[in-house]
Amino acid sequence: MKLTLWTYEGPPHVGAMRVATGMKGLHYVLHAPQGDTYADLLFTMIERRNHRPPVTYTTFQARDLGGDTANLFKDAARDAYARFQPEAMIVGASCTAELIQDDPGGLTEALGLPIPVIPLDLPSYQRKENFGADETFHQIVRHLAKPMPRTANITCNILGATALGFRHRDDVAEVTKLLSLMGITVNVAAPLDARPSDIARMGQAHFNVLLYPETGEGAARQLERTCNQPWTKTVPLGVGATRDFLHEVAALTGLSPTVDESALRLPWWSASVDSTYLTGKRVFIFGDATHAIAAARIAATEIGFQVVGMGCFNREFARPMRAAAKAHGIEALITDDYLEVEAEIERLQPELILGTQMERHIGKRLGIPCAVISSPVHVQDFPARYSPQMGFEGANVIFDTWIHPLVMGLEEHLLTMFREDFEFHDAAGPSHHGAKAVARVEPEDAGGFTPPAPPVGYLETENAKSGAAPAAEPFWADAAERELKKIPFFVRGKAKRNTEKYAADRGVTEINVETLYEAKAHYAR
Amino acid sequence: MSLDLPATLAKSTGCRDTPVLKERGQREVFCGLTGIIWLHRKMQDAFFLVVGSRTCAHLLQAAAGVMIFAEPRFGTAILEEKDLAGLADANAELDREVQRLLSRRPDIKQLFLVGSCPSEVIKLDLARAAERLSGLHSPHVRVYNYSGSGIETTFTQGEDACLAAMVPTLASTTARELLVVGALPDVVEDQCLALLSAMGIGPVRMLPARRSGDLPAVGANTVFALVQPFLNDTHAALTRRGATHIAAPFPFGEAGTTAWLRAVATEFGVDDATFDRVTAAPRARALKAIATQSAELVGKSVFFFPDSQLEIPLARFLTRECGMTAIEIGTPYLHDAIHGPDLDLIAKGPTISEGQDVEKQLDRQHAANPDLTVCGLGLANPLEAKGHTTKWAIELVFTPVHFYEQAGDLAGLFSRPLRRKALLQAGANA
């Protein structure tokens, strides 16, 4: 048993739904109790799809358990075929149905439906959503794709995009454009928007492009085995990775990797003077391994941040994640425990978080800006506009997305100069969130004499929260605490931590304004 | 549109005797775990621990709109392979997780162990676990258990199961007191209490209470009124404790609120003059607000998919107070004792359906082509994409809609989709 407040991944049958909902002409019959139909709203509300997921649930109830749930499944499968007339069907069980051990595969086989029926074995109590998607796509490819003669022109398949994926729709379009610049046509992109009949003709492509290893690597390996198709290992996220990807494709095809880069703006935007303020900003990265690893490379080499922490929630990719972190001189955090990630962010006090919707939330709580780079997703991760992450346009989008949560260069200078501005103080709230600024009430003791009682504020609550013995903590003199509060909120956490460490290292028990500035000088870069 | 009809007339024109279309098939309804989303905010010193699977955790997250709360007062103890092997092990694991949780959150006074589909199927005995844990952690923490599983409950039944689990533990009293039952947003609860108090009814107790220290006592002289139409088990549990139910239409809209208050006032012997003095002004406000909001609704047809069990009182509100016609009123469960007073007031005509076979019901909805379809989140956008105008049922649960001051807002929830459709069509034709 494991206590969780929030979870990064759903159960494996939700992964199977992401494949089924991404495809057309495929139907999923899921042995599941009524509550499991909630998963439909992930697609109809979060992704704003205009159709219901192609899933029929058996919706068994407690009173069915002593009776014949197997027949309930058979009826549901028969009815689903009659109503939807799919080209192929996938069948499986959710976590509860797994416990009652009806055999969806065997039961459907007995029906003798005139279409391919693909049984899914997704162990709910061991595996999670990404595994479910990968395995489902793998099984569909295993059952439907067969070796066949190659197309006359050089073609490839694009693997791994699913429904509810982080910017999958636009990534596929962008990579398709990129490949066409090299003279390569896409044979089939799957699972997203493919039909079972498309899967059947995947064998005629010359090679495969794997965009999302989390959801497509099983299929890539399967196609390599059965159809002798090599697959690309570089995911084209960021400028460097996109160029590496083009070279990898060139090596597979003998075509030139040189393509028109005139639409690429990230390198110049990064080099322009306004970006100077981005130098060495401390960034924490967390997400699925593929996006997090790519983000670390972009952050360190294309934007000039300092990666102070990185990690992923999917243990299946722990090895490449650890290797990537090592290259940045840090230890990877591999966990699916939201509280562990929160503790690490609190400890590191980064200036920017690149994460999932979970980290966006952690950031909100800790007052640290965050840009979303990976699933789990939220309705805002499905923007109306074209907004890929991959290829050169994806790099442009990433630059804007990551820089946006940080204060713009000139604005930051102004804030540092006039940090006691009566309208621009912490309690006013961010101006772009529609909050009305409330002018700060200046304390009457602004003249300098000591107030009779120390204000119960930031430091007291911090101490109370950490539960540490107050004596062990360096004590902040009132003046120093007031000075600390003048520091813009987005760097205050770091300043406080650095000052306390500086004081502790030197055995200083009372922090005064001097200590604060000595620490600032000490840690200045 | 008065509700003061002779009982015989109401009987002869209402839907109470209409044969009910009972359906069993695929249901597009949340499970009872979802009640946690509002209950954990309502009971401020409570924590809801689902003993379930990753699916349960994922459901709560999706239902809560992906992370509204930084520190939710609910969590999931996720069953893993090793828990399924032996139950003794699962109990020890549960005790450990509860210990961890309570030491992390010392402010918790009430802990609800919530059963899920998998914990029901493997027959994990949460009642005994709750007893054991109550012993371990009392008097600081009281541990309850109930099932929110999808094989036992739909959506709002989770609140019913939760409140019903609390009833046997409530203290006994012989006082003649009014107990108002059902979770309301604090602002609405305060309005309700103000109206009752102005009529001289009191003290009034609430279930659930905001804090465990305010839990009501119950006994043979307790009379209770429900403010939510899905509290069947709680109704039964209170009756078993000797309390008496005041049957009434639910306090939706002006007429519903008046009827509900009238039933309570009659029980407490409030005279007509007092009743009229207290209700006149808010009644007038409510009527005015409904009239403004329902201009778009008059003469339009409405079709309800089953979702929250609010459907019958809402259909009564829309047909009697907003001038709409109901084509089908679907509800997950129909309870005559609770829904009867509202059914009496719905004119004969609509199909009343209980349970669901979603594909067949979609066929009926398509054939009827109603002006407005009330349905859950899984169906709303797909129906919109086919040109239907929908109202997501979820807002009816997550928005303050009870009593006079919300009557206009309630009508507005239904008129806004129609108004929006008209605006967009006007824009497209301009």
Coordinates of N, CA, C and O in Angstrom, one line a residue, chain B residues 19-126:
Chain B
P19 N -45.3 5.1 -14.7 CA -44.4 3.9 -14.7 C -43.0 4.3 -15.0 O -42.8 5.1 -15.9
V20 N -42.0 3.7 -14.3 CA -40.6 4.2 -14.5 C -39.9 3.2 -15.5 O -40.0 2.0 -15.4
L21 N -39.2 3.8 -16.4 CA -38.4 3.1 -17.3 C -37.1 2.7 -16.6 O -36.3 3.6 -16.4
K22 N -36.9 1.4 -16.3 CA -35.7 1.0 -15.6 C -34.7 0.4 -16.6 O -35.1 -0.4 -17.3
E23 N -33.5 0.9 -16.5 CA -32.5 0.5 -17.5 C -31.2 0.0 -16.8 O -30.8 0.5 -15.8
R24 N -30.6 -1.0 -17.4 CA -29.4 -1.6 -16.9 C -28.4 -1.7 -18.1 O -28.7 -2.4 -19.0
G25 N -27.4 -0.9 -18.1 CA -26.4 -1.0 -19.2 C -25.2 -0.1 -18.8 O -25.0 0.2 -17.6
Q26 N -24.5 0.3 -19.8 CA -23.4 1.2 -19.5 C -23.8 2.5 -18.9 O -24.7 3.1 -19.4
R27 N -23.2 2.9 -17.8 CA -23.6 4.1 -17.1 C -22.5 5.2 -17.3 O -21.3 4.9 -17.1
E28 N -22.9 6.4 -17.6 CA -21.9 7.5 -17.7 C -22.1 8.3 -16.5 O -22.6 9.4 -16.5
V29 N -21.7 7.8 -15.3 CA -21.9 8.4 -14.0 C -20.6 8.3 -13.2 O -20.0 7.2 -13.3
F30 N -20.2 9.3 -12.5 CA -19.1 9.2 -11.6 C -19.5 8.2 -10.5 O -20.6 7.9 -10.2
C31 N -18.5 7.6 -9.8 CA -18.7 6.8 -8.6 C -18.8 7.6 -7.4 O -18.5 8.8 -7.4
G32 N -19.2 7.0 -6.3 CA -19.4 7.7 -5.0 C -18.1 8.3 -4.4 O -18.2 9.2 -3.5
L33 N -17.0 7.9 -4.9 CA -15.7 8.5 -4.4 C -15.7 10.0 -4.6 O -15.1 10.8 -3.9
T34 N -16.4 10.4 -5.7 CA -16.3 11.8 -6.1 C -16.9 12.8 -5.0 O -16.5 13.9 -5.0
G35 N -17.8 12.3 -4.2 CA -18.3 13.1 -3.1 C -17.3 13.7 -2.2 O -17.4 14.8 -1.6
I36 N -16.1 13.0 -2.2 CA -15.0 13.5 -1.4 C -14.6 14.9 -1.8 O -14.1 15.7 -1.0
I37 N -14.7 15.2 -3.1 CA -14.3 16.5 -3.6 C -14.9 17.7 -2.9 O -14.3 18.7 -2.6
W38 N -16.2 17.6 -2.5 CA -16.8 18.7 -1.8 C -16.8 18.4 -0.3 O -16.7 19.3 0.5
L39 N -16.9 17.1 0.1 CA -17.0 16.8 1.5 C -15.7 17.2 2.3 O -15.7 17.7 3.4
H40 N -14.5 17.1 1.6 CA -13.2 17.4 2.3 C -13.1 18.9 2.5 O -12.3 19.3 3.3
R41 N -13.8 19.7 1.8 CA -13.8 21.1 2.0 C -14.8 21.5 3.0 O -14.7 22.5 3.7
K42 N -15.9 20.7 3.1 CA -17.0 21.1 4.0 C -16.7 20.7 5.4 O -16.9 21.5 6.3
M43 N -16.1 19.6 5.6 CA -15.7 19.2 7.0 C -14.3 19.5 7.2 O -13.4 18.8 6.7
Q44 N -14.0 20.6 7.9 CA -12.7 21.2 7.9 C -11.7 20.4 8.7 O -10.5 20.7 8.6
D45 N -12.1 19.5 9.6 CA -11.0 18.7 10.3 C -11.1 17.3 9.9 O -10.7 16.4 10.7
A46 N -11.6 17.0 8.7 CA -11.7 15.6 8.3 C -10.7 15.3 7.2 O -10.3 16.2 6.4
F47 N -10.4 14.0 7.1 CA -9.5 13.5 6.0 C -10.2 12.3 5.4 O -10.7 11.5 6.2
F48 N -10.2 12.2 4.1 CA -10.8 11.1 3.5 C -9.7 10.2 2.8 O -9.0 10.6 1.9
L49 N -9.6 9.0 3.3 CA -8.5 8.1 2.8 C -9.2 7.0 2.0 O -9.8 6.1 2.6
V50 N -9.0 7.0 0.7 CA -9.6 6.0 -0.1 C -8.7 4.8 -0.1 O -7.4 5.0 -0.2
V51 N -9.2 3.6 0.2 CA -8.4 2.4 0.1 C -8.7 1.8 -1.2 O -9.8 1.2 -1.4
G52 N -7.9 2.0 -2.2 CA -8.2 1.6 -3.6 C -7.1 1.4 -4.5 O -6.0 1.1 -4.1
S53 N -7.3 1.7 -5.8 CA -6.3 1.4 -6.8 C -5.8 2.8 -7.3 O -6.3 3.9 -7.0
R54 N -4.9 2.7 -8.2 CA -4.4 3.9 -8.9 C -5.5 4.6 -9.7 O -5.5 5.8 -9.8
T55 N -6.5 3.8 -10.1 CA -7.6 4.4 -10.8 C -8.4 5.3 -9.9 O -8.8 6.4 -10.4
C56 N -8.6 4.9 -8.7 CA -9.3 5.8 -7.7 C -8.6 7.1 -7.6 O -9.2 8.2 -7.6
A57 N -7.3 7.0 -7.4 CA -6.5 8.2 -7.2 C -6.6 9.1 -8.4 O -6.7 10.4 -8.3
H58 N -6.5 8.5 -9.6 CA -6.6 9.2 -10.9 C -8.0 9.8 -11.0 O -8.1 11.0 -11.5
L59 N -9.0 9.1 -10.6 CA -10.4 9.6 -10.7 C -10.5 10.9 -9.9 O -11.0 11.9 -10.4
L60 N -10.1 10.8 -8.6 CA -10.2 12.0 -7.8 C -9.5 13.2 -8.4 O -10.0 14.3 -8.3
Q61 N -8.3 13.0 -8.9 CA -7.6 14.0 -9.5 C -8.3 14.6 -10.7 O -8.4 15.8 -10.9
A62 N -8.8 13.7 -11.6 CA -9.5 14.2 -12.8 C -10.8 14.9 -12.4 O -11.1 16.0 -12.9
A63 N -11.5 14.4 -11.4 CA -12.8 15.0 -11.0 C -12.5 16.3 -10.3 O -13.3 17.2 -10.4
A64 N -11.4 16.5 -9.6 CA -11.1 17.7 -9.0 C -10.5 18.7 -9.9 O -10.1 19.8 -9.5
G65 N -10.6 18.4 -11.2 CA -10.1 19.3 -12.2 C -8.6 19.4 -12.2 O -8.1 20.5 -12.6
V66 N -7.9 18.4 -11.9 CA -6.4 18.4 -11.8 C -5.9 19.4 -10.9 O -5.6 20.5 -11.3
M67 N -5.8 19.1 -9.6 CA -5.1 19.8 -8.7 C -5.6 21.2 -8.4 O -5.0 22.2 -8.8
I68 N -6.7 21.3 -7.7 CA -7.2 22.6 -7.3 C -6.5 23.0 -6.0 O -6.2 24.1 -5.7
F69 N -6.2 22.0 -5.2 CA -5.8 22.2 -3.8 C -4.3 21.7 -3.6 O -4.0 20.6 -4.0
A70 N -3.5 22.6 -3.1 CA -2.1 22.2 -2.9 C -2.0 21.1 -1.8 O -1.3 20.2 -2.0
E71 N -2.8 21.1 -0.8 CA -2.8 20.1 0.2 C -4.2 19.6 0.4 O -5.0 20.1 1.3
P72 N -4.6 18.7 -0.4 CA -6.0 18.2 -0.3 C -6.2 17.4 1.0 O -5.2 16.8 1.5
R73 N -7.4 17.5 1.5 CA -7.6 16.6 2.7 C -8.2 15.3 2.3 O -9.2 14.8 2.8
F74 N -7.6 14.8 1.2 CA -8.0 13.4 0.8 C -6.8 12.8 0.2 O -5.9 13.5 -0.3
G75 N -6.7 11.5 0.2 CA -5.6 10.8 -0.5 C -6.1 9.3 -0.8 O -7.2 8.9 -0.4
T76 N -5.2 8.6 -1.4 CA -5.5 7.2 -1.7 C -4.4 6.3 -1.2 O -3.2 6.6 -1.5
A77 N -4.8 5.3 -0.5 CA -3.8 4.3 -0.2 C -3.9 3.3 -1.3 O -4.9 2.5 -1.4
I78 N -2.9 3.3 -2.2 CA -3.0 2.5 -3.4 C -2.7 1.0 -3.1 O -1.6 0.7 -2.6
L79 N -3.6 0.1 -3.4 CA -3.3 -1.3 -3.3 C -2.3 -1.7 -4.3 O -2.4 -1.3 -5.5
E80 N -1.4 -2.5 -3.9 CA -0.4 -3.1 -4.8 C -0.5 -4.6 -4.8 O -1.2 -5.2 -4.0
E81 N 0.3 -5.1 -5.7 CA 0.3 -6.6 -5.9 C 0.4 -7.3 -4.5 O -0.4 -8.2 -4.2
K82 N 1.3 -6.9 -3.7 CA 1.5 -7.6 -2.4 C 0.3 -7.5 -1.5 O 0.1 -8.4 -0.7
D83 N -0.4 -6.4 -1.6 CA -1.6 -6.3 -0.7 C -2.7 -7.3 -1.1 O -3.5 -7.7 -0.3
L84 N -2.7 -7.7 -2.4 CA -3.7 -8.6 -2.9 C -3.4 -10.0 -2.4 O -4.3 -10.9 -2.4
A85 N -2.2 -10.3 -2.1 CA -1.8 -11.6 -1.8 C -2.4 -12.1 -0.5 O -3.0 -13.1 -0.3
G86 N -2.2 -11.2 0.6 CA -2.8 -11.6 1.9 C -3.3 -10.5 2.7 O -2.8 -9.4 2.7
L87 N -4.5 -10.6 3.2 CA -5.2 -9.5 3.9 C -4.6 -9.1 5.2 O -4.7 -7.9 5.5
A88 N -4.1 -9.9 5.9 CA -3.4 -9.5 7.2 C -2.4 -8.5 6.9 O -2.3 -7.4 7.6
D89 N -1.7 -8.7 5.9 CA -0.6 -7.8 5.4 C -1.3 -6.4 5.1 O -0.8 -5.4 5.5
A90 N -2.4 -6.4 4.3 CA -3.0 -5.2 3.9 C -3.5 -4.4 5.2 O -3.4 -3.2 5.2
N91 N -3.9 -5.0 6.2 CA -4.3 -4.3 7.4 C -3.2 -3.7 8.1 O -3.3 -2.5 8.5
A92 N -2.0 -4.4 8.1 CA -0.8 -3.8 8.8 C -0.4 -2.6 7.9 O 0.0 -1.5 8.5
E93 N -0.4 -2.7 6.6 CA 0.0 -1.6 5.7 C -0.9 -0.4 5.9 O -0.5 0.7 6.0
L94 N -2.2 -0.7 6.1 CA -3.2 0.4 6.3 C -2.9 1.1 7.6 O -2.9 2.4 7.6
D95 N -2.7 0.4 8.6 CA -2.4 1.0 9.9 C -1.1 1.9 9.8 O -1.1 3.0 10.3
R96 N -0.1 1.4 9.1 CA 1.1 2.2 8.9 C 0.8 3.5 8.2 O 1.3 4.6 8.6
E97 N 0.1 3.4 7.1 CA -0.2 4.6 6.3 C -1.0 5.6 7.0 O -0.8 6.8 6.9
V98 N -2.0 5.1 7.8 CA -2.8 6.0 8.6 C -2.0 6.7 9.7 O -2.1 7.9 9.9
Q99 N -1.0 5.9 10.3 CA -0.1 6.5 11.3 C 0.7 7.6 10.6 O 0.8 8.7 11.2
R100 N 1.2 7.4 9.4 CA 2.0 8.4 8.7 C 1.2 9.6 8.5 O 1.7 10.7 8.7
L101 N 0.0 9.4 8.0 CA -0.9 10.5 7.6 C -1.2 11.3 8.8 O -1.2 12.6 8.8
L102 N -1.6 10.7 10.0 CA -2.0 11.4 11.1 C -0.9 12.2 11.8 O -1.1 13.3 12.3
S103 N 0.3 11.6 11.6 CA 1.5 12.4 12.2 C 1.8 13.6 11.3 O 2.3 14.6 11.8
R104 N 1.5 13.4 10.0 CA 1.7 14.6 9.1 C 0.7 15.6 9.3 O 1.0 16.8 9.1
R105 N -0.5 15.2 9.6 CA -1.6 16.2 9.7 C -2.3 16.1 11.1 O -3.3 15.5 11.3
P106 N -1.6 16.6 12.1 CA -2.2 16.5 13.5 C -3.5 17.3 13.7 O -4.2 17.1 14.7
D107 N -3.9 18.1 12.7 CA -5.2 18.8 12.8 C -6.4 17.9 12.5 O -7.5 18.4 12.7
I108 N -6.1 16.7 12.0 CA -7.3 15.9 11.6 C -8.0 15.3 12.8 O -7.3 14.7 13.7
K109 N -9.3 15.5 12.9 CA -10.1 14.9 14.0 C -11.0 13.8 13.6 O -11.4 13.0 14.4
Q110 N -11.3 13.8 12.3 CA -12.2 12.7 11.7 C -11.5 12.1 10.5 O -11.1 12.8 9.6
L111 N -11.4 10.8 10.5 CA -10.8 10.1 9.4 C -11.8 9.2 8.8 O -12.3 8.3 9.5
F112 N -12.0 9.3 7.5 CA -12.9 8.4 6.8 C -12.1 7.4 6.0 O -11.4 7.9 5.1
L113 N -12.3 6.2 6.3 CA -11.7 5.1 5.4 C -12.8 4.9 4.3 O -13.9 4.5 4.7
V114 N -12.4 5.1 3.1 CA -13.4 5.0 2.0 C -13.2 3.8 1.2 O -12.1 3.7 0.6
G115 N -14.1 2.9 1.2 CA -14.0 1.7 0.4 C -14.2 2.0 -1.1 O -14.9 2.9 -1.5
S116 N -13.5 1.2 -1.9 CA -13.5 1.3 -3.4 C -13.9 0.0 -4.0 O -14.0 -1.0 -3.3
C117 N -14.0 0.0 -5.4 CA -14.3 -1.3 -6.0 C -13.3 -2.4 -5.7 O -13.7 -3.4 -5.2
P118 N -12.0 -2.1 -5.9 CA -11.1 -3.2 -5.5 C -11.1 -3.7 -4.1 O -11.1 -4.9 -3.8
S119 N -11.2 -2.7 -3.2 CA -11.2 -3.1 -1.7 C -12.5 -3.9 -1.4 O -12.5 -4.8 -0.6
E120 N -13.6 -3.6 -2.1 CA -14.9 -4.4 -1.9 C -14.7 -5.8 -2.5 O -15.1 -6.7 -1.9
V121 N -14.1 -5.9 -3.7 CA -14.0 -7.2 -4.3 C -13.1 -8.1 -3.5 O -13.3 -9.3 -3.4
I122 N -12.0 -7.6 -3.0 CA -11.1 -8.4 -2.2 C -11.6 -8.5 -0.8 O -11.0 -9.2 0.1
K123 N -12.7 -7.9 -0.5 CA -13.4 -8.0 0.8 C -12.4 -7.5 2.0 O -12.3 -8.2 3.0
L124 N -11.8 -6.4 1.8 CA -11.0 -5.8 2.8 C -12.0 -5.2 3.8 O -12.8 -4.4 3.4
D125 N -11.9 -5.7 5.1 CA -12.9 -5.3 6.0 C -12.6 -3.9 6.6 O -11.9 -3.8 7.7
L126 N -13.1 -2.9 6.0 CA -12.8 -1.5 6.5 C -13.5 -1.2 7.7 O -13.1 -0.3 8.5

